């Protein structure tokens, strides 16, 4: 009888130690996951600011925007790209400014035809080139 009590106490002690170590492991894992989520949130906020600045930069540029063979003013182009960005953002497909340029601001998703931007009397350039240059300016102004 005494031996049975000792065994059950030993088993209870072992189970308690196991449960405690499991809880510590879970707490550590949770803290790593939480830290990773916070890092992604910060990156997403930065990317969103850059993407908003890219789109607003086109809207304020006075440049013309060619889409599927037709030229549009900057305000119309800005509205179009905001819609495309919202579509991609809802699907987590524009996590960085570079992905936004590649997936939304470079070419028509319908025809596959490259977009172009023409500013003043300058020759038209592919919009990907225009947005990449603009992104460099934005980052330089932000000290990155």
PDB file of C-alpha atoms in Angstrom:
ATOM      1  CA  UNK A   1       0.000   0.000   0.000  1.00  0.00           C
ATOM      2  CA  UNK A   2       2.826   2.416   0.925  1.00  0.00           C
ATOM      3  CA  UNK A   3       4.598   1.484  -2.271  1.00  0.00           C
ATOM      4  CA  UNK A   4       1.464   2.265  -4.332  1.00  0.00           C
ATOM      5  CA  UNK A   5       1.204   5.705  -2.706  1.00  0.00           C
ATOM      6  CA  UNK A   6       4.855   6.412  -3.450  1.00  0.00           C
ATOM      7  CA  UNK A   7       4.363   5.426  -7.099  1.00  0.00           C
ATOM      8  CA  UNK A   8       1.267   7.545  -7.507  1.00  0.00           C
ATOM      9  CA  UNK A   9       3.018  10.526  -5.876  1.00  0.00           C
ATOM     10  CA  UNK A  10       6.008  10.028  -8.151  1.00  0.00           C
ATOM     11  CA  UNK A  11       3.739   9.809 -11.190  1.00  0.00           C
ATOM     12  CA  UNK A  12       1.851  12.930 -10.125  1.00  0.00           C
ATOM     13  CA  UNK A  13       5.137  14.769  -9.644  1.00  0.00           C
ATOM     14  CA  UNK A  14       6.345  13.638 -13.092  1.00  0.00           C
ATOM     15  CA  UNK A  15       3.102  14.713 -14.743  1.00  0.00           C
ATOM     16  CA  UNK A  16       3.275  18.104 -13.024  1.00  0.00           C
ATOM     17  CA  UNK A  17       6.871  18.620 -14.186  1.00  0.00           C
ATOM     18  CA  UNK A  18       5.919  17.641 -17.733  1.00  0.00           C
ATOM     19  CA  UNK A  19       2.930  20.013 -17.719  1.00  0.00           C
ATOM     20  CA  UNK A  20       5.077  22.856 -16.394  1.00  0.00           C
ATOM     21  CA  UNK A  21       7.756  22.338 -19.043  1.00  0.00           C
ATOM     22  CA  UNK A  22       5.072  22.148 -21.729  1.00  0.00           C
ATOM     23  CA  UNK A  23       3.582  25.455 -20.575  1.00  0.00           C
ATOM     24  CA  UNK A  24       7.005  27.115 -20.606  1.00  0.00           C
ATOM     25  CA  UNK A  25       7.638  25.826 -24.142  1.00  0.00           C
ATOM     26  CA  UNK A  26       4.260  27.106 -25.311  1.00  0.00           C
ATOM     27  CA  UNK A  27       4.877  30.512 -23.728  1.00  0.00           C
ATOM     28  CA  UNK A  28       8.252  30.809 -25.453  1.00  0.00           C
ATOM     29  CA  UNK A  29       6.769  29.739 -28.799  1.00  0.00           C
ATOM     30  CA  UNK A  30       3.935  32.237 -28.427  1.00  0.00           C
ATOM     31  CA  UNK A  31       6.381  35.064 -27.718  1.00  0.00           C
ATOM     32  CA  UNK A  32       8.331  34.264 -30.906  1.00  0.00           C
ATOM     33  CA  UNK A  33       5.137  34.162 -32.979  1.00  0.00           C
ATOM     34  CA  UNK A  34       3.938  37.433 -31.451  1.00  0.00           C
ATOM     35  CA  UNK A  35       7.283  39.122 -32.170  1.00  0.00           C
ATOM     36  CA  UNK A  36       7.178  37.907 -35.773  1.00  0.00           C
ATOM     37  CA  UNK A  37       3.650  39.248 -36.217  1.00  0.00           C
ATOM     38  CA  UNK A  38       4.699  42.632 -34.852  1.00  0.00           C
ATOM     39  CA  UNK A  39       7.635  42.750 -37.268  1.00  0.00           C
ATOM     40  CA  UNK A  40       5.347  41.954 -40.215  1.00  0.00           C
ATOM     41  CA  UNK A  41       2.892  44.645 -39.140  1.00  0.00           C
ATOM     42  CA  UNK A  42       5.670  47.242 -39.102  1.00  0.00           C
ATOM     43  CA  UNK A  43       6.861  46.163 -42.537  1.00  0.00           C
ATOM     44  CA  UNK A  44       3.327  46.261 -43.907  1.00  0.00           C
ATOM     45  CA  UNK A  45       2.786  49.769 -42.554  1.00  0.00           C
ATOM     46  CA  UNK A  46       6.016  50.947 -44.189  1.00  0.00           C
ATOM     47  CA  UNK A  47       5.112  49.256 -47.469  1.00  0.00           C
ATOM     48  CA  UNK A  48       1.647  50.787 -47.386  1.00  0.00           C
ATOM     49  CA  UNK A  49       3.120  54.266 -46.863  1.00  0.00           C
ATOM     50  CA  UNK A  50       5.489  53.738 -49.788  1.00  0.00           C
ATOM     51  CA  UNK A  51       2.731  52.416 -52.057  1.00  0.00           C
ATOM     52  CA  UNK A  52       0.420  55.287 -51.115  1.00  0.00           C
ATOM     53  CA  UNK A  53       3.262  57.716 -51.856  1.00  0.00           C
ATOM     54  CA  UNK A  54       3.881  56.074 -55.245  1.00  0.00           C
ATOM     55  CA  UNK A  55       0.227  56.310 -56.250  1.00  0.00           C
ATOM     56  CA  UNK A  56      -0.153  59.861 -54.919  1.00  0.00           C
ATOM     57  CA  UNK A  57       3.111  60.794 -56.636  1.00  0.00           C
ATOM     58  CA  UNK A  58       1.679  59.779 -59.985  1.00  0.00           C
ATOM     59  CA  UNK A  59      -1.551  61.638 -59.250  1.00  0.00           C
ATOM     60  CA  UNK A  60       0.317  64.845 -58.401  1.00  0.00           C
ATOM     61  CA  UNK A  61       2.845  64.528 -61.230  1.00  0.00           C
ATOM     62  CA  UNK A  62       0.769  65.955 -64.054  1.00  0.00           C
ATOM     63  CA  UNK A  63       2.068  63.097 -66.205  1.00  0.00           C
ATOM     64  CA  UNK A  64      -0.049  61.094 -68.597  1.00  0.00           C
ATOM     65  CA  UNK A  65      -0.549  57.352 -68.180  1.00  0.00           C
ATOM     66  CA  UNK A  66      -0.991  54.918 -71.063  1.00  0.00           C
ATOM     67  CA  UNK A  67      -3.154  51.891 -70.406  1.00  0.00           C
ATOM     68  CA  UNK A  68      -4.146  49.455 -73.160  1.00  0.00           C
ATOM     69  CA  UNK A  69      -3.309  51.944 -75.909  1.00  0.00           C
ATOM     70  CA  UNK A  70      -5.217  54.918 -74.442  1.00  0.00           C
ATOM     71  CA  UNK A  71      -3.731  57.872 -72.573  1.00  0.00           C
ATOM     72  CA  UNK A  72      -5.240  59.066 -69.288  1.00  0.00           C
ATOM     73  CA  UNK A  73      -4.566  62.041 -67.032  1.00  0.00           C
ATOM     74  CA  UNK A  74      -2.731  61.532 -63.746  1.00  0.00           C
ATOM     75  CA  UNK A  75      -5.875  61.701 -61.580  1.00  0.00           C
ATOM     76  CA  UNK A  76      -7.589  58.952 -63.591  1.00  0.00           C
ATOM     77  CA  UNK A  77      -4.439  56.831 -63.451  1.00  0.00           C
ATOM     78  CA  UNK A  78      -4.210  57.361 -59.696  1.00  0.00           C
ATOM     79  CA  UNK A  79      -7.811  56.192 -59.204  1.00  0.00           C
ATOM     80  CA  UNK A  80      -7.196  53.127 -61.392  1.00  0.00           C
ATOM     81  CA  UNK A  81      -4.052  52.130 -59.493  1.00  0.00           C
ATOM     82  CA  UNK A  82      -5.754  52.627 -56.120  1.00  0.00           C
ATOM     83  CA  UNK A  83      -8.437  50.121 -57.186  1.00  0.00           C
ATOM     84  CA  UNK A  84      -5.798  47.646 -58.331  1.00  0.00           C
ATOM     85  CA  UNK A  85      -3.882  48.104 -55.083  1.00  0.00           C
ATOM     86  CA  UNK A  86      -7.004  47.495 -52.971  1.00  0.00           C
ATOM     87  CA  UNK A  87      -7.682  44.309 -54.936  1.00  0.00           C
ATOM     88  CA  UNK A  88      -4.141  43.048 -54.306  1.00  0.00           C
ATOM     89  CA  UNK A  89      -4.035  44.226 -50.689  1.00  0.00           C
ATOM     90  CA  UNK A  90      -7.171  42.267 -49.791  1.00  0.00           C
ATOM     91  CA  UNK A  91      -5.470  39.148 -51.127  1.00  0.00           C
ATOM     92  CA  UNK A  92      -2.086  39.847 -49.459  1.00  0.00           C
ATOM     93  CA  UNK A  93      -0.443  40.116 -52.876  1.00  0.00           C
ATOM     94  CA  UNK A  94       1.246  43.509 -52.472  1.00  0.00           C
ATOM     95  CA  UNK A  95       3.341  43.120 -49.330  1.00  0.00           C
ATOM     96  CA  UNK A  96       6.078  45.446 -50.605  1.00  0.00           C
ATOM     97  CA  UNK A  97       6.306  48.458 -52.873  1.00  0.00           C
ATOM     98  CA  UNK A  98       8.274  46.331 -55.330  1.00  0.00           C
ATOM     99  CA  UNK A  99       5.461  43.763 -55.499  1.00  0.00           C
ATOM    100  CA  UNK A 100       2.935  46.562 -56.023  1.00  0.00           C
ATOM    101  CA  UNK A 101       4.987  47.865 -58.943  1.00  0.00           C
ATOM    102  CA  UNK A 102       5.341  44.385 -60.414  1.00  0.00           C
ATOM    103  CA  UNK A 103       1.744  43.236 -59.922  1.00  0.00           C
ATOM    104  CA  UNK A 104      -0.313  46.420 -60.280  1.00  0.00           C
ATOM    105  CA  UNK A 105       1.613  49.351 -61.712  1.00  0.00           C
ATOM    106  CA  UNK A 106       3.557  47.739 -64.565  1.00  0.00           C
ATOM    107  CA  UNK A 107       1.025  46.230 -66.923  1.00  0.00           C
ATOM    108  CA  UNK A 108      -2.603  45.540 -67.579  1.00  0.00           C
ATOM    109  CA  UNK A 109      -3.862  42.463 -65.807  1.00  0.00           C
ATOM    110  CA  UNK A 110      -6.381  42.023 -68.641  1.00  0.00           C
ATOM    111  CA  UNK A 111      -4.246  42.413 -71.769  1.00  0.00           C
ATOM    112  CA  UNK A 112      -0.752  41.993 -70.319  1.00  0.00           C
ATOM    113  CA  UNK A 113       0.282  45.166 -72.159  1.00  0.00           C
ATOM    114  CA  UNK A 114       2.866  47.306 -70.340  1.00  0.00           C
ATOM    115  CA  UNK A 115       1.721  50.641 -68.936  1.00  0.00           C
ATOM    116  CA  UNK A 116       3.689  53.758 -69.899  1.00  0.00           C
ATOM    117  CA  UNK A 117       4.109  57.187 -68.325  1.00  0.00           C
ATOM    118  CA  UNK A 118       4.783  60.405 -70.227  1.00  0.00           C
ATOM    119  CA  UNK A 119       5.727  63.576 -68.360  1.00  0.00           C
ATOM    120  CA  UNK A 120       5.783  66.887 -70.205  1.00  0.00           C
ATOM    121  CA  UNK A 121       7.722  66.643 -73.458  1.00  0.00           C
ATOM    122  CA  UNK A 122       9.761  63.642 -72.304  1.00  0.00           C
ATOM    123  CA  UNK A 123       9.465  60.416 -74.260  1.00  0.00           C
ATOM    124  CA  UNK A 124       7.153  57.844 -72.660  1.00  0.00           C
ATOM    125  CA  UNK A 125       8.816  55.313 -70.343  1.00  0.00           C
ATOM    126  CA  UNK A 126       7.485  52.023 -69.066  1.00  0.00           C
ATOM    127  CA  UNK A 127       5.606  52.653 -65.854  1.00  0.00           C
ATOM    128  CA  UNK A 128       7.711  50.075 -63.976  1.00  0.00           C
ATOM    129  CA  UNK A 129      10.781  52.234 -64.644  1.00  0.00           C
ATOM    130  CA  UNK A 130       8.930  55.411 -63.627  1.00  0.00           C
ATOM    131  CA  UNK A 131       7.681  53.859 -60.356  1.00  0.00           C
ATOM    132  CA  UNK A 132      11.072  52.306 -59.515  1.00  0.00           C
ATOM    133  CA  UNK A 133      12.704  55.737 -59.861  1.00  0.00           C
ATOM    134  CA  UNK A 134       9.946  57.303 -57.768  1.00  0.00           C
ATOM    135  CA  UNK A 135      10.436  54.654 -55.071  1.00  0.00           C
ATOM    136  CA  UNK A 136      14.147  55.502 -54.887  1.00  0.00           C
ATOM    137  CA  UNK A 137      13.203  59.185 -54.389  1.00  0.00           C
ATOM    138  CA  UNK A 138      10.666  58.307 -51.678  1.00  0.00           C
ATOM    139  CA  UNK A 139      13.148  56.148 -49.791  1.00  0.00           C
ATOM    140  CA  UNK A 140      15.924  58.704 -50.140  1.00  0.00           C
ATOM    141  CA  UNK A 141      13.618  61.407 -48.733  1.00  0.00           C
ATOM    142  CA  UNK A 142      12.736  59.076 -45.825  1.00  0.00           C
ATOM    143  CA  UNK A 143      16.417  58.476 -45.118  1.00  0.00           C
ATOM    144  CA  UNK A 144      16.486  54.848 -46.277  1.00  0.00           C
TER     145      UNK A 144
END
